[in-house]
XYZ file of C-alpha atoms in Angstrom:
63
model
C 0.000 0.000 0.000
C 1.283 3.428 -0.878
C 1.561 6.220 1.676
C 1.758 8.952 -0.961
C -1.024 11.478 -1.166
C -2.337 12.531 -4.562
C -1.174 15.922 -5.789
C -3.905 18.500 -5.248
C -4.755 21.347 -7.615
C -6.735 24.459 -6.650
C -9.675 25.340 -8.885
C -12.685 27.652 -8.833
C -16.116 26.420 -9.911
C -17.613 28.347 -12.823
C -21.148 27.296 -11.870
C -22.973 25.176 -9.298
C -22.507 21.469 -9.992
C -22.513 18.068 -8.326
C -19.950 15.393 -9.139
C -22.036 12.416 -10.263
C -19.527 9.867 -8.950
C -18.873 11.202 -5.443
C -22.002 13.385 -5.109
C -19.786 16.239 -3.831
C -21.397 19.620 -4.451
C -19.469 22.669 -5.653
C -20.856 26.205 -5.504
C -20.193 28.718 -8.285
C -17.272 31.124 -7.694
C -15.938 29.082 -4.756
C -12.435 27.585 -4.660
C -11.765 23.936 -3.897
C -8.865 21.482 -3.908
C -9.086 18.700 -6.515
C -6.911 15.723 -7.327
C -5.087 16.088 -10.651
C -7.554 13.645 -12.251
C -10.633 15.472 -10.970
C -9.168 18.802 -11.994
C -8.476 17.615 -15.540
C -11.959 16.159 -15.939
C -13.795 19.190 -14.526
C -11.599 21.610 -16.489
C -12.303 19.761 -19.748
C -16.026 19.886 -18.974
C -15.833 23.653 -18.414
C -16.914 23.339 -14.780
C -13.912 25.129 -13.266
C -10.939 27.366 -13.867
C -7.449 27.161 -12.383
C -6.643 29.309 -9.344
C -3.140 30.728 -9.041
C -2.266 29.917 -5.424
C 0.792 32.208 -5.526
C -1.441 35.213 -6.262
C -3.957 34.088 -3.652
C -1.239 33.964 -0.979
C -0.147 37.508 -1.827
C -3.653 38.893 -1.379
C -4.334 37.278 2.013
C -4.484 39.850 4.781
C -1.822 39.566 7.464
C -3.038 38.133 10.755
């Protein structure tokens, strides 16, 4: 058994949708972490766009 975790990719939903396989729901304009496989499938279907995590980190307010 492998102890490696799948690489996660940050994406933003372009509209409300539910993944038919897992029944996970995603709200429009909200960001989520996806496995590379999920990300590729949802991106190809036009359900999400990539989120640049480097830019997101720069815009976070300091605590």
